[in-house]
Short mmCIF file of C-alpha atoms in Angstrom, two decimals:
data_model
loop_
_atom_site.label_atom_id
_atom_site.label_comp_id
_atom_site.label_asym_id
_atom_site.label_seq_id
_atom_site.Cartn_x
_atom_site.Cartn_y
_atom_site.Cartn_z
CA MET A 17 -213.98 -59.42 236.88
CA SER A 18 -214.45 -62.62 234.92
CA HIS A 19 -216.05 -62.47 231.55
CA PRO A 20 -219.73 -63.50 231.75
CA HIS A 21 -219.50 -65.75 228.69
CA THR A 22 -216.41 -67.89 229.11
CA PRO A 23 -215.75 -69.04 225.55
CA ASP A 24 -215.66 -72.76 224.77
CA TYR A 25 -215.20 -71.75 221.20
CA VAL A 26 -211.67 -72.10 219.78
CA ILE A 27 -210.76 -70.26 216.60
CA PRO A 28 -209.97 -73.00 214.04
CA LYS A 29 -206.43 -73.06 212.67
CA PRO A 30 -205.74 -73.01 208.94
CA PRO A 31 -205.22 -76.46 207.40
CA LEU A 32 -201.92 -78.24 208.07
CA ALA A 33 -200.74 -78.11 204.45
CA SER A 34 -200.95 -74.31 204.18
CA ARG A 35 -199.34 -73.88 207.61
CA ILE A 36 -196.34 -75.98 206.50
CA LEU A 37 -196.04 -74.19 203.15
CA ALA A 38 -196.16 -70.77 204.82
CA SER A 39 -193.52 -71.57 207.45
CA THR A 40 -190.10 -69.90 207.24
CA PRO A 41 -187.88 -73.02 206.90
CA VAL A 42 -189.99 -74.34 204.03
CA SER A 43 -189.80 -70.93 202.28
CA ILE A 44 -186.02 -70.93 202.61
CA ILE A 45 -185.75 -74.46 201.21
CA ILE A 46 -187.94 -73.57 198.21
CA TYR A 47 -185.87 -70.40 197.62
CA LEU A 48 -182.58 -72.32 197.74
CA LEU A 49 -183.94 -75.00 195.40
CA VAL A 50 -184.89 -72.40 192.77
CA ILE A 51 -181.50 -70.60 193.00
CA GLY A 52 -179.69 -73.95 192.92
CA PHE A 53 -181.60 -74.99 189.81
CA ILE A 54 -180.67 -71.78 187.97
CA VAL A 55 -176.98 -72.01 188.94
CA TYR A 56 -176.84 -75.68 188.04
CA THR A 57 -178.36 -75.21 184.57
CA ALA A 58 -175.98 -72.32 183.86
CA TYR A 59 -173.01 -74.37 185.03
CA ASP A 60 -174.16 -77.45 183.13
CA GLY A 61 -174.82 -75.45 179.95
CA SER A 62 -171.44 -73.74 180.06
CA ARG A 63 -169.69 -77.10 180.58
CA ALA A 64 -171.59 -78.55 177.63
CA MET A 65 -170.28 -75.72 175.41
CA GLY A 66 -166.80 -76.33 176.79
CA TYR A 67 -166.45 -73.01 178.63
CA ASN A 68 -163.23 -72.72 180.56
CA TRP A 69 -164.03 -71.05 183.93
CA GLN A 70 -161.10 -68.97 185.18
CA TRP A 71 -162.45 -67.25 188.31
CA TYR A 72 -158.91 -67.24 189.75
CA ARG A 73 -157.95 -64.56 187.21
CA MET A 74 -160.70 -62.16 188.29
CA PRO A 75 -159.33 -60.61 191.55
CA GLN A 76 -156.54 -58.76 189.72
CA TYR A 77 -159.20 -56.63 188.01
CA LEU A 78 -160.57 -55.56 191.40
CA TRP A 79 -157.23 -54.85 193.06
CA THR A 80 -153.63 -56.07 193.04
CA ILE A 81 -150.88 -56.16 195.64
CA THR A 82 -147.47 -56.15 194.01
CA ASP A 83 -143.99 -55.14 195.08
CA GLU A 84 -144.98 -51.55 194.35
CA GLY A 85 -147.80 -51.89 196.88
CA PHE A 86 -151.59 -51.86 196.78
CA GLN A 87 -153.28 -50.89 193.52
CA TRP A 88 -156.94 -50.64 192.53
CA GLY A 89 -157.87 -52.72 189.47
CA GLU A 90 -159.82 -51.67 186.42
CA ILE A 91 -163.24 -52.68 187.77
CA ALA A 92 -162.71 -50.63 190.92
CA LEU A 93 -161.64 -47.59 188.89
CA GLY A 94 -164.64 -48.05 186.62
CA LEU A 95 -166.91 -48.23 189.66
CA VAL A 96 -165.53 -44.93 190.96
CA LYS A 97 -166.19 -43.33 187.58
CA THR A 98 -169.74 -44.72 187.52
CA LEU A 99 -170.45 -43.34 190.99
CA GLN A 100 -168.95 -39.98 190.08
CA LEU A 101 -170.96 -39.82 186.87
CA SER A 102 -174.19 -40.85 188.61
CA LEU A 103 -173.72 -38.39 191.45
CA LEU A 104 -173.04 -35.42 189.18
CA ALA A 105 -175.85 -36.34 186.81
CA PHE A 106 -178.24 -36.88 189.73
CA SER A 107 -177.44 -33.47 191.22
CA LEU A 108 -178.04 -31.88 187.83
CA ALA A 109 -181.27 -33.85 187.43
CA LEU A 110 -182.47 -32.81 190.88
CA GLY A 111 -181.87 -29.10 190.25
CA LEU A 112 -183.31 -29.14 186.76
CA GLY A 113 -186.20 -31.35 187.85
CA LEU A 114 -187.14 -28.98 190.68
CA LEU A 115 -187.05 -26.08 188.24
CA VAL A 116 -189.30 -27.88 185.76
CA ALA A 117 -191.70 -28.97 188.53
CA LEU A 118 -191.97 -25.42 189.89
CA LEU A 119 -192.49 -24.07 186.37
CA ARG A 120 -195.36 -26.50 185.85
CA LEU A 121 -196.88 -25.61 189.22
CA SER A 122 -196.34 -21.88 188.74
CA GLY A 123 -199.70 -21.32 187.09
CA LEU A 124 -197.94 -19.18 184.48
CA LEU A 125 -199.02 -20.24 181.01
CA VAL A 126 -195.53 -19.76 179.54
CA GLY A 127 -193.89 -21.58 182.46
CA SER A 128 -196.04 -24.67 182.24
CA ALA A 129 -195.83 -24.68 178.42
CA VAL A 130 -192.03 -24.64 178.48
CA ALA A 131 -191.98 -27.35 181.14
CA LEU A 132 -194.45 -29.50 179.23
CA VAL A 133 -192.53 -29.26 175.93
CA PHE A 134 -189.30 -30.21 177.73
CA LEU A 135 -191.02 -33.15 179.42
CA GLU A 136 -192.63 -34.51 176.29
CA ILE A 137 -189.45 -34.26 174.19
CA VAL A 138 -187.23 -35.91 176.77
CA ARG A 139 -189.69 -38.58 177.82
CA ASN A 140 -190.45 -39.61 174.25
CA THR A 141 -186.85 -39.91 173.06
CA PRO A 142 -184.97 -43.18 173.66
CA LEU A 143 -182.11 -42.66 176.09
CA LEU A 144 -179.60 -44.01 173.56
CA VAL A 145 -180.75 -41.52 170.91
CA LEU A 146 -180.61 -38.72 173.46
CA LEU A 147 -177.03 -39.70 174.24
CA TYR A 148 -176.08 -39.65 170.52
CA LEU A 149 -177.73 -36.22 170.22
CA PHE A 150 -175.70 -34.88 173.11
CA TYR A 151 -172.40 -36.43 172.01
CA TYR A 152 -172.48 -36.26 168.22
CA VAL A 153 -174.63 -33.11 167.75
CA MET A 154 -174.33 -30.92 170.84
CA GLY A 155 -170.79 -32.15 171.49
CA PRO A 156 -169.11 -30.52 168.47
CA ILE A 157 -171.35 -27.43 168.68
CA PHE A 158 -170.75 -26.63 172.35
CA ASP A 159 -167.34 -28.30 172.58
CA LEU A 160 -168.40 -31.01 175.04
CA ASP A 161 -166.11 -33.93 175.77
CA ARG A 162 -167.62 -37.40 176.16
CA TYR A 163 -167.72 -37.15 179.95
CA ALA A 164 -169.57 -33.81 179.96
CA ALA A 165 -171.97 -35.01 177.27
CA SER A 166 -172.79 -38.11 179.35
CA ILE A 167 -173.48 -36.11 182.50
CA LEU A 168 -175.69 -33.66 180.61
CA CYS A 169 -177.57 -36.43 178.84
CA LEU A 170 -178.23 -38.46 181.99
CA GLY A 171 -179.05 -35.31 183.94
CA VAL A 172 -181.59 -34.06 181.41
CA TYR A 173 -183.17 -37.49 180.95
CA HIS A 174 -183.67 -38.05 184.67
CA ALA A 175 -184.69 -34.43 185.29
CA ALA A 176 -187.86 -35.15 183.34
CA LEU A 177 -188.67 -38.17 185.50
CA ILE A 178 -187.68 -36.45 188.74
CA SER A 179 -189.75 -33.36 187.97
CA GLU A 180 -192.86 -35.54 187.83
CA ILE A 181 -191.96 -37.14 191.17
CA LEU A 182 -191.45 -33.71 192.73
CA ARG A 183 -194.67 -32.35 191.27
CA ALA A 184 -196.69 -35.27 192.61
CA ALA A 185 -195.02 -34.96 196.03
CA ILE A 186 -195.64 -31.21 196.21
CA ASN A 187 -199.26 -31.73 195.20
CA SER A 188 -199.71 -34.29 197.97
CA VAL A 189 -199.21 -31.58 200.58
CA GLY A 190 -202.71 -30.32 201.34
CA LEU A 191 -204.10 -26.94 200.34
CA GLY A 192 -204.60 -26.18 204.04
CA GLN A 193 -200.84 -25.99 204.49
CA TRP A 194 -200.61 -23.28 201.84
CA GLU A 195 -203.43 -21.39 203.52
CA GLY A 196 -201.84 -21.78 206.94
CA ALA A 197 -198.56 -20.43 205.56
CA SER A 198 -200.23 -17.51 203.75
CA SER A 199 -202.31 -16.64 206.79
CA ILE A 200 -199.15 -15.81 208.74
CA GLY A 201 -197.92 -13.63 205.89
CA MET A 202 -195.47 -15.99 204.18
CA SER A 203 -194.61 -15.41 200.55
CA LYS A 204 -194.98 -18.25 198.07
CA ALA A 205 -191.22 -18.87 198.16
CA GLN A 206 -191.22 -19.00 201.97
CA ALA A 207 -194.21 -21.34 201.99
CA TYR A 208 -192.36 -23.67 199.61
CA ARG A 209 -189.12 -23.54 201.55
CA TYR A 210 -190.32 -23.81 205.14
CA ILE A 211 -193.69 -25.55 204.90
CA VAL A 212 -194.39 -27.43 201.67
CA LEU A 213 -191.05 -28.85 200.48
CA PRO A 214 -190.03 -30.26 203.89
CA GLN A 215 -193.37 -32.07 204.06
CA SER A 216 -193.21 -33.36 200.51
CA VAL A 217 -189.86 -35.11 201.17
CA ARG A 218 -191.83 -37.89 202.84
CA PHE A 219 -193.84 -38.44 199.64
CA MET A 220 -190.89 -38.19 197.25
CA LEU A 221 -188.33 -40.41 198.99
CA PRO A 222 -189.61 -43.83 197.89
CA PRO A 223 -189.90 -43.00 194.16
CA MET A 224 -186.70 -40.95 194.37
CA THR A 225 -184.80 -44.02 195.59
CA GLY A 226 -186.01 -45.79 192.48
CA GLU A 227 -184.69 -42.91 190.39
CA MET A 228 -181.27 -43.02 192.06
CA VAL A 229 -181.03 -46.75 191.40
CA ASN A 230 -182.19 -46.15 187.83
CA MET A 231 -179.55 -43.48 187.39
CA VAL A 232 -176.75 -45.85 188.41
CA LYS A 233 -178.11 -48.51 186.08
CA SER A 234 -178.76 -46.27 183.09
CA SER A 235 -175.28 -44.75 183.42
CA ALA A 236 -174.09 -48.04 181.87
CA ILE A 237 -175.36 -46.78 178.53
CA VAL A 238 -172.55 -44.23 178.21
CA SER A 239 -170.23 -47.18 177.55
CA VAL A 240 -171.34 -46.84 173.90
CA ILE A 241 -169.37 -43.57 173.66
CA ALA A 242 -166.47 -45.16 175.58
CA VAL A 243 -166.61 -43.22 178.85
CA ALA A 244 -164.36 -45.23 181.13
CA GLU A 245 -167.02 -46.36 183.61
CA LEU A 246 -167.87 -49.78 185.00
CA THR A 247 -169.48 -51.33 181.91
CA THR A 248 -166.79 -50.00 179.56
CA MET A 249 -164.16 -51.49 181.84
CA GLY A 250 -165.97 -54.83 181.63
CA ARG A 251 -165.85 -54.72 177.83
CA ASN A 252 -162.18 -53.78 177.86
CA ILE A 253 -161.29 -56.62 180.21
CA ILE A 254 -163.14 -59.14 178.04
CA SER A 255 -161.34 -58.01 174.90
CA ASP A 256 -158.05 -58.72 176.72
CA SER A 257 -158.95 -61.88 178.57
CA TYR A 258 -161.95 -63.50 176.81
CA MET A 259 -163.54 -64.29 180.20
CA SER A 260 -166.98 -62.93 179.31
CA PHE A 261 -168.97 -65.09 181.79
CA GLU A 262 -166.85 -64.23 184.82
CA VAL A 263 -166.58 -60.54 183.94
CA TRP A 264 -170.29 -59.96 183.33
CA PHE A 265 -171.22 -61.90 186.49
CA THR A 266 -168.80 -59.71 188.44
CA ILE A 267 -169.96 -56.44 186.87
CA ALA A 268 -173.60 -57.35 187.52
CA ALA A 269 -172.75 -58.17 191.15
CA VAL A 270 -170.97 -54.84 191.60
CA TYR A 271 -174.03 -52.93 190.25
CA LEU A 272 -176.24 -54.98 192.58
CA VAL A 273 -174.13 -54.13 195.63
CA VAL A 274 -174.21 -50.41 194.77
CA THR A 275 -177.98 -50.24 194.19
CA LEU A 276 -178.82 -52.33 197.27
CA THR A 277 -176.60 -50.10 199.40
CA LEU A 278 -178.38 -47.04 198.01
CA SER A 279 -181.83 -48.45 198.74
CA PHE A 280 -180.82 -49.39 202.26
CA GLY A 281 -179.30 -45.95 202.90
CA VAL A 282 -182.44 -44.18 201.75
CA SER A 283 -184.66 -46.38 203.88
CA LEU A 284 -182.76 -45.03 206.89
CA VAL A 285 -183.36 -41.44 205.73
CA GLU A 286 -187.02 -42.30 205.15
CA ARG A 287 -187.43 -43.26 208.77
CA HIS A 288 -186.17 -39.81 209.73
CA TYR A 289 -188.82 -38.09 207.59
CA SER A 290 -191.75 -40.33 208.54
CA LEU A 291 -194.73 -38.70 210.25
CA LYS A 292 -194.04 -37.82 213.84
CA MET B 5 -222.98 -28.35 214.16
CA GLY B 6 -221.45 -31.29 215.96
CA LEU B 7 -223.63 -31.19 219.07
CA SER B 8 -225.62 -34.11 220.40
CA ASP B 9 -229.30 -33.67 221.09
CA GLU B 10 -228.62 -33.67 224.78
CA SER B 11 -226.13 -30.85 224.64
CA ARG B 12 -228.47 -28.88 222.41
CA TRP B 13 -231.07 -29.10 225.15
CA LEU B 14 -228.54 -28.06 227.74
CA LEU B 15 -227.56 -25.11 225.61
CA LEU B 16 -231.16 -24.14 225.12
CA GLU B 17 -231.85 -24.38 228.84
CA TYR B 18 -228.68 -22.46 229.60
CA MET B 19 -229.70 -19.70 227.23
CA ALA B 20 -233.25 -19.54 228.60
CA TYR B 21 -231.93 -18.80 232.10
CA GLN B 22 -229.20 -16.43 231.04
CA PRO B 23 -230.15 -12.81 231.48
CA VAL B 24 -229.80 -11.02 228.18
CA PHE B 25 -227.14 -8.50 228.98
CA GLU B 26 -225.88 -5.60 226.96
CA ASN B 27 -222.40 -6.52 225.79
CA GLU B 28 -220.02 -3.74 226.52
CA VAL B 29 -218.95 -2.40 223.17
CA MET B 30 -215.23 -1.65 223.28
CA THR B 31 -214.87 -0.12 219.83
CA ASP B 32 -212.96 3.09 219.41
CA GLY B 33 -215.04 3.87 216.37
CA ASN B 34 -212.40 3.40 213.69
CA PRO B 35 -213.52 1.08 210.92
CA ILE B 36 -211.03 -1.79 210.44
CA ILE B 37 -212.98 -3.64 207.75
CA GLN B 38 -215.09 -1.79 205.20
CA VAL B 39 -217.08 -3.73 202.64
CA GLU B 40 -219.04 -2.04 199.88
CA ALA B 41 -221.18 -3.78 197.27
CA LEU B 42 -218.98 -6.89 197.31
CA ASP B 43 -219.76 -9.68 194.85
CA LYS B 44 -218.04 -13.02 194.40
CA PHE B 45 -218.61 -15.45 191.56
CA TYR B 46 -217.35 -19.01 191.10
CA GLY B 47 -217.90 -19.33 187.36
CA SER B 48 -221.57 -18.50 186.97
CA PHE B 49 -222.43 -19.29 190.60
CA GLN B 50 -222.76 -16.22 192.74
CA ALA B 51 -221.34 -16.93 196.20
CA LEU B 52 -221.57 -13.40 197.57
CA ASP B 53 -224.22 -10.92 196.51
CA ASN B 54 -223.91 -7.22 197.25
CA ILE B 55 -222.33 -7.43 200.72
CA ASN B 56 -222.14 -4.16 202.66
CA MET B 57 -220.78 -4.09 206.19
CA THR B 58 -218.33 -2.36 208.49
CA VAL B 59 -216.35 -3.80 211.38
CA HIS B 60 -214.95 -1.28 213.83
CA SER B 61 -211.75 -1.67 215.74
CA GLY B 62 -212.46 -3.62 218.94
CA GLU B 63 -215.80 -4.90 217.69
CA ARG B 64 -216.76 -8.59 217.89
CA VAL B 65 -218.86 -9.76 214.99
CA VAL B 66 -220.40 -13.23 214.74
CA ILE B 67 -221.59 -14.40 211.34
CA CYS B 68 -223.99 -17.32 211.16
CA GLY B 69 -226.17 -18.90 208.52
CA PRO B 70 -226.90 -22.22 206.85
CA SER B 71 -224.11 -24.04 205.03
CA GLY B 72 -223.49 -22.68 201.56
CA SER B 73 -224.68 -19.23 202.60
CA GLY B 74 -221.32 -17.67 201.76
CA LYS B 75 -220.17 -16.86 205.29
CA SER B 76 -216.85 -18.70 204.98
CA THR B 77 -216.24 -17.20 201.55
CA LEU B 78 -216.82 -13.73 202.97
CA ILE B 79 -214.43 -14.16 205.90
CA ARG B 80 -211.80 -15.66 203.56
CA CYS B 81 -212.08 -12.57 201.36
CA PHE B 82 -211.03 -10.47 204.37
CA ASN B 83 -207.47 -11.79 204.22
CA ALA B 84 -207.44 -12.43 200.48
CA LEU B 85 -207.54 -16.23 200.62
CA GLU B 86 -210.43 -15.70 198.19
CA HIS B 87 -210.59 -12.78 195.82
CA HIS B 88 -213.85 -10.91 195.36
CA SER B 89 -215.13 -10.30 191.84
CA ALA B 90 -216.60 -6.83 192.29
CA GLY B 91 -217.02 -4.16 194.94
CA LYS B 92 -214.68 -2.52 197.40
CA LEU B 93 -212.94 -4.11 200.38
CA VAL B 94 -210.65 -2.17 202.71
CA VAL B 95 -209.03 -4.03 205.61
CA ASP B 96 -206.82 -2.19 208.08
CA GLY B 97 -206.38 0.67 205.64
CA ILE B 98 -205.28 -1.64 202.81
CA GLU B 99 -207.44 -1.91 199.74
CA VAL B 100 -207.70 -5.63 199.02
CA HIS B 101 -207.91 -6.85 195.45
CA GLU B 102 -206.40 -9.62 193.36
CA GLY B 103 -202.75 -9.02 192.55
CA SER B 104 -202.31 -6.33 195.18
CA LYS B 105 -198.70 -6.05 196.35
CA GLN B 106 -199.90 -5.37 199.88
CA ILE B 107 -201.64 -8.69 200.44
CA ARG B 108 -198.70 -10.08 202.40
CA LYS B 109 -198.62 -6.99 204.59
CA LEU B 110 -202.35 -7.36 205.13
CA ARG B 111 -202.04 -11.02 206.15
CA GLN B 112 -199.40 -10.11 208.71
CA GLU B 113 -201.94 -7.83 210.37
CA VAL B 114 -204.89 -10.22 210.15
CA GLY B 115 -204.88 -13.51 212.03
CA MET B 116 -206.86 -16.45 210.73
CA VAL B 117 -208.04 -19.58 212.54
CA PHE B 118 -209.26 -22.39 210.30
CA GLN B 119 -211.82 -25.11 210.80
CA GLN B 120 -209.13 -27.76 210.15
CA PHE B 121 -206.44 -25.93 212.23
CA ASN B 122 -203.89 -26.08 209.36
CA LEU B 123 -200.98 -26.50 211.75
CA PHE B 124 -197.65 -27.50 210.23
CA PRO B 125 -197.30 -31.21 211.09
CA HIS B 126 -193.54 -31.39 210.50
CA LEU B 127 -192.81 -28.70 213.09
CA THR B 128 -193.18 -28.81 216.88
CA VAL B 129 -195.76 -26.64 218.59
CA LEU B 130 -193.07 -24.11 219.46
CA GLU B 131 -191.75 -24.04 215.89
CA ASN B 132 -195.30 -23.61 214.59
CA LEU B 133 -195.57 -20.49 216.71
CA THR B 134 -192.13 -19.02 215.99
CA ILE B 135 -191.80 -19.65 212.26
CA GLY B 136 -194.10 -16.75 211.31
CA PRO B 137 -192.48 -14.11 213.53
CA MET B 138 -188.95 -15.32 212.71
CA ARG B 139 -189.28 -15.75 208.94
CA VAL B 140 -191.85 -13.08 208.13
CA ARG B 141 -191.33 -10.41 210.78
CA LYS B 142 -187.59 -11.18 211.26
CA VAL B 143 -187.95 -11.31 215.04
CA PRO B 144 -184.83 -12.81 216.72
CA ARG B 145 -185.30 -16.43 217.84
CA GLN B 146 -185.04 -15.70 221.57
CA GLU B 147 -187.71 -13.04 221.48
CA ALA B 148 -189.96 -15.18 219.23
CA GLU B 149 -189.67 -18.14 221.60
CA ALA B 150 -190.35 -16.03 224.67
CA ASN B 151 -193.48 -14.68 222.97
CA ALA B 152 -194.54 -18.14 221.90
CA HIS B 153 -194.29 -19.44 225.48
CA ARG B 154 -196.30 -16.46 226.70
CA TYR B 155 -199.10 -17.14 224.23
CA LEU B 156 -199.08 -20.88 224.91
CA GLU B 157 -199.66 -19.98 228.52
CA ARG B 158 -202.53 -17.80 227.46
CA VAL B 159 -204.22 -20.68 225.62
CA HIS B 160 -203.54 -22.94 228.65
CA ILE B 161 -201.08 -25.42 227.08
CA PRO B 162 -197.61 -24.24 228.10
CA GLU B 163 -196.45 -27.84 228.66
CA GLN B 164 -196.99 -28.95 225.04
CA ALA B 165 -194.36 -26.73 223.42
CA ASP B 166 -192.06 -29.53 222.28
CA LYS B 167 -194.72 -31.91 220.99
CA TYR B 168 -195.81 -32.32 217.40
CA PRO B 169 -199.37 -31.32 216.43
CA SER B 170 -200.40 -34.93 215.79
CA GLN B 171 -199.65 -35.74 219.44
CA LEU B 172 -202.28 -33.25 220.63
CA SER B 173 -206.06 -33.50 220.84
CA GLY B 174 -208.19 -31.51 218.40
CA GLY B 175 -209.03 -28.90 221.01
CA GLN B 176 -205.36 -28.46 221.89
CA GLN B 177 -204.43 -28.19 218.20
CA GLN B 178 -206.99 -25.46 217.66
CA ARG B 179 -205.67 -23.58 220.68
CA VAL B 180 -202.15 -23.84 219.23
CA ALA B 181 -203.56 -22.44 215.97
CA ILE B 182 -205.04 -19.50 217.88
CA ALA B 183 -201.69 -18.95 219.61
CA ARG B 184 -199.95 -19.08 216.22
CA SER B 185 -202.09 -16.18 215.03
CA LEU B 186 -201.56 -14.29 218.28
CA CYS B 187 -197.79 -14.61 217.88
CA MET B 188 -198.03 -12.45 214.79
CA GLU B 189 -199.36 -9.68 217.09
CA THR B 190 -202.33 -9.01 214.87
CA ARG B 191 -205.03 -6.44 215.55
CA LEU B 192 -207.79 -8.45 213.91
CA MET B 193 -208.61 -12.15 214.16
CA LEU B 194 -210.79 -14.09 211.77
CA PHE B 195 -212.30 -17.40 212.91
CA ASP B 196 -213.69 -19.71 210.23
CA GLU B 197 -215.87 -22.25 212.08
CA PRO B 198 -213.14 -22.88 214.67
CA THR B 199 -215.08 -25.54 216.60
CA SER B 200 -216.88 -27.38 213.80
CA ALA B 201 -214.21 -30.07 213.42
CA LEU B 202 -213.94 -30.73 217.16
CA ASP B 203 -215.42 -33.45 219.32
CA PRO B 204 -218.16 -32.01 221.56
CA GLU B 205 -216.15 -32.29 224.77
CA MET B 206 -213.36 -30.15 223.29
CA ILE B 207 -215.49 -27.29 222.03
CA ASN B 208 -215.65 -25.46 225.34
CA GLU B 209 -211.89 -25.30 225.90
CA VAL B 210 -211.54 -23.52 222.55
CA LEU B 211 -214.52 -21.23 223.17
CA ASP B 212 -213.10 -20.31 226.58
CA VAL B 213 -209.88 -19.16 224.95
CA MET B 214 -211.88 -17.16 222.40
CA VAL B 215 -213.94 -15.52 225.15
CA SER B 216 -210.81 -14.51 227.05
CA LEU B 217 -209.40 -13.17 223.81
CA ALA B 218 -212.52 -11.09 223.31
CA ASP B 219 -212.04 -9.70 226.82
CA THR B 220 -208.67 -8.27 225.80
CA GLY B 221 -210.35 -6.03 223.26
CA MET B 222 -209.21 -7.91 220.15
CA THR B 223 -211.25 -7.21 217.04
CA MET B 224 -212.86 -10.51 216.08
CA VAL B 225 -214.94 -11.78 213.19
CA CYS B 226 -216.21 -15.31 213.83
CA VAL B 227 -218.11 -17.62 211.60
CA THR B 228 -219.67 -20.05 214.06
CA HIS B 229 -222.83 -21.84 215.07
CA GLU B 230 -221.98 -21.68 218.77
CA MET B 231 -224.86 -19.45 219.81
CA GLY B 232 -223.98 -19.54 223.53
CA PHE B 233 -220.58 -18.10 222.62
CA ALA B 234 -222.16 -15.57 220.25
CA ARG B 235 -224.52 -14.36 222.95
CA LYS B 236 -221.65 -14.00 225.40
CA VAL B 237 -219.19 -12.04 223.28
CA ALA B 238 -220.80 -10.65 220.13
CA ASP B 239 -221.42 -6.95 219.68
CA THR B 240 -223.04 -7.58 216.33
CA MET B 241 -224.75 -10.65 214.90
CA ILE B 242 -224.93 -11.12 211.15
CA PHE B 243 -227.18 -13.69 209.50
CA MET B 244 -226.36 -14.71 205.93
CA ASP B 245 -228.27 -16.79 203.43
CA GLY B 246 -227.85 -17.31 199.70
CA GLY B 247 -224.77 -15.09 199.58
CA GLN B 248 -226.57 -12.12 201.08
CA ILE B 249 -226.59 -10.47 204.48
CA ILE B 250 -230.18 -10.94 205.59
CA GLU B 251 -230.03 -9.46 209.05
CA THR B 252 -227.62 -7.44 211.17
CA ALA B 253 -228.51 -6.81 214.80
CA PRO B 254 -227.09 -6.67 218.31
CA PRO B 255 -227.40 -10.12 219.94
CA GLU B 256 -230.18 -9.26 222.41
CA LYS B 257 -232.43 -8.24 219.54
CA PHE B 258 -231.11 -10.92 217.16
CA PHE B 259 -231.99 -13.79 219.47
CA THR B 260 -235.29 -12.46 220.79
CA GLN B 261 -236.87 -10.63 217.89
CA PRO B 262 -235.29 -11.59 214.58
CA GLU B 263 -236.96 -9.66 211.78
CA SER B 264 -236.69 -11.95 208.78
CA GLU B 265 -238.52 -15.25 208.47
CA ARG B 266 -235.37 -17.00 207.19
CA CYS B 267 -233.38 -15.93 210.23
CA LYS B 268 -236.20 -17.00 212.55
CA ALA B 269 -236.38 -20.41 210.88
CA PHE B 270 -232.59 -20.84 211.08
CA LEU B 271 -232.44 -19.98 214.77
CA GLU B 272 -235.32 -22.31 215.52
CA GLN B 273 -233.55 -25.06 213.65
CA ILE B 274 -230.21 -24.82 215.42
CA LEU B 275 -231.58 -24.04 218.88
CA GLU B 276 -234.65 -26.26 219.06
CA HIS B 277 -235.85 -29.56 217.75
#
């Protein structure tokens, strides 16, 4: 059946100028121009100050192949330590954060008071000060080495942030789900485990990715107490080689690769938990 | 109440030509819900005011009344989703009060169907039905799944077992919710406005399931405005207003000679224009 009013009317296109500006090739050109400008000014500035670029000396800090065979370099070893540190601290933060979130949601006056005091103290202390507290104060008292103190410090600091993410995610699951769970006789613990927490994963994944990335980045701060992670390795290499530009560019790139990989990995998990 | 004018007229016509028949009361005389002098306050607002009633095993009770009359609050007290402030409430031999250790046991014996279904969206239909028996009653998976399929058949959607709730229509979701309660093998079912959130064309499929459930002798307490359904299955009609029970009567008397003016006005309002 043909439409009774055959339209003569054509929807007008946006003006030519905005169509050209919005097109993909033009966007790419603009992007490349900006990047090129930044790189050029950096290169030009460093040449003006007489900086001697020695990129050819960098690979040995990633890995070396000698007569004795293949060997990881200092940056690679530092990266492993950073990942180890972040993973342990993140697990600690997740456990502690869940505990604090559940305490706050418990409805018990004591529970939420304890949780709130913990939150306020941790959130309102600079991370660097918290690290000094753990290493120079708690360290001697509880006999913590620098590695343990770093994990505890990062874990506690991020537990506060994660607990808020978890609390918000748990609260986003509707009251009806609790009622549905109770109506078939589930206990509060069962309702959390089988009904509410699985549904809140969808709400917590995006901010949790941010926290994981933050954890990797803020782990750099433990270089001030000389834990042999990525940033510390960078400082050590510079004190041997004086190649500060190349080393910091490389270290920054390594962090970038790690955090981008993390974000990409989580986006795959997110797809799994999206609404069916 | 979610009905178009046209369907209201059809309902009215339908009811006018229906013979008023005596519903066969299938109670065995044992009280399953006993309510004495029950009060419920939200702050200073009194939601329930001196409620006294008894539901016998096998009895079908329909509660109606204007919105805000306390009917939902009352039915939610029956499985302790709300806690009453004063008075005595005994359900299935368990005295219900805030903090009682037996509330979970009570809820296993009392099924509840909600206005908004409250299905678990992250689980398939089958998992929705088996999670209660498996996790709460510790029924082995095979037995729980066999039961679930049996009850899905009973609510006429055996083919939807592996879908997620969001892939079903509202009427189908509500029938899954009814099956979920049935899977717990309860003796008493509470319905809190089960058809109010449904599109008109889906109301009947849910009511049909409820009618067939009533035929099995299940004890039912329904908050609903579906008067055709009430007339068909109710043994007892209760009219509430302002937190009080205004009138209790068998349906033939309730619909033809309501005693109170408020009840008369309410019935006129929902049945006629």
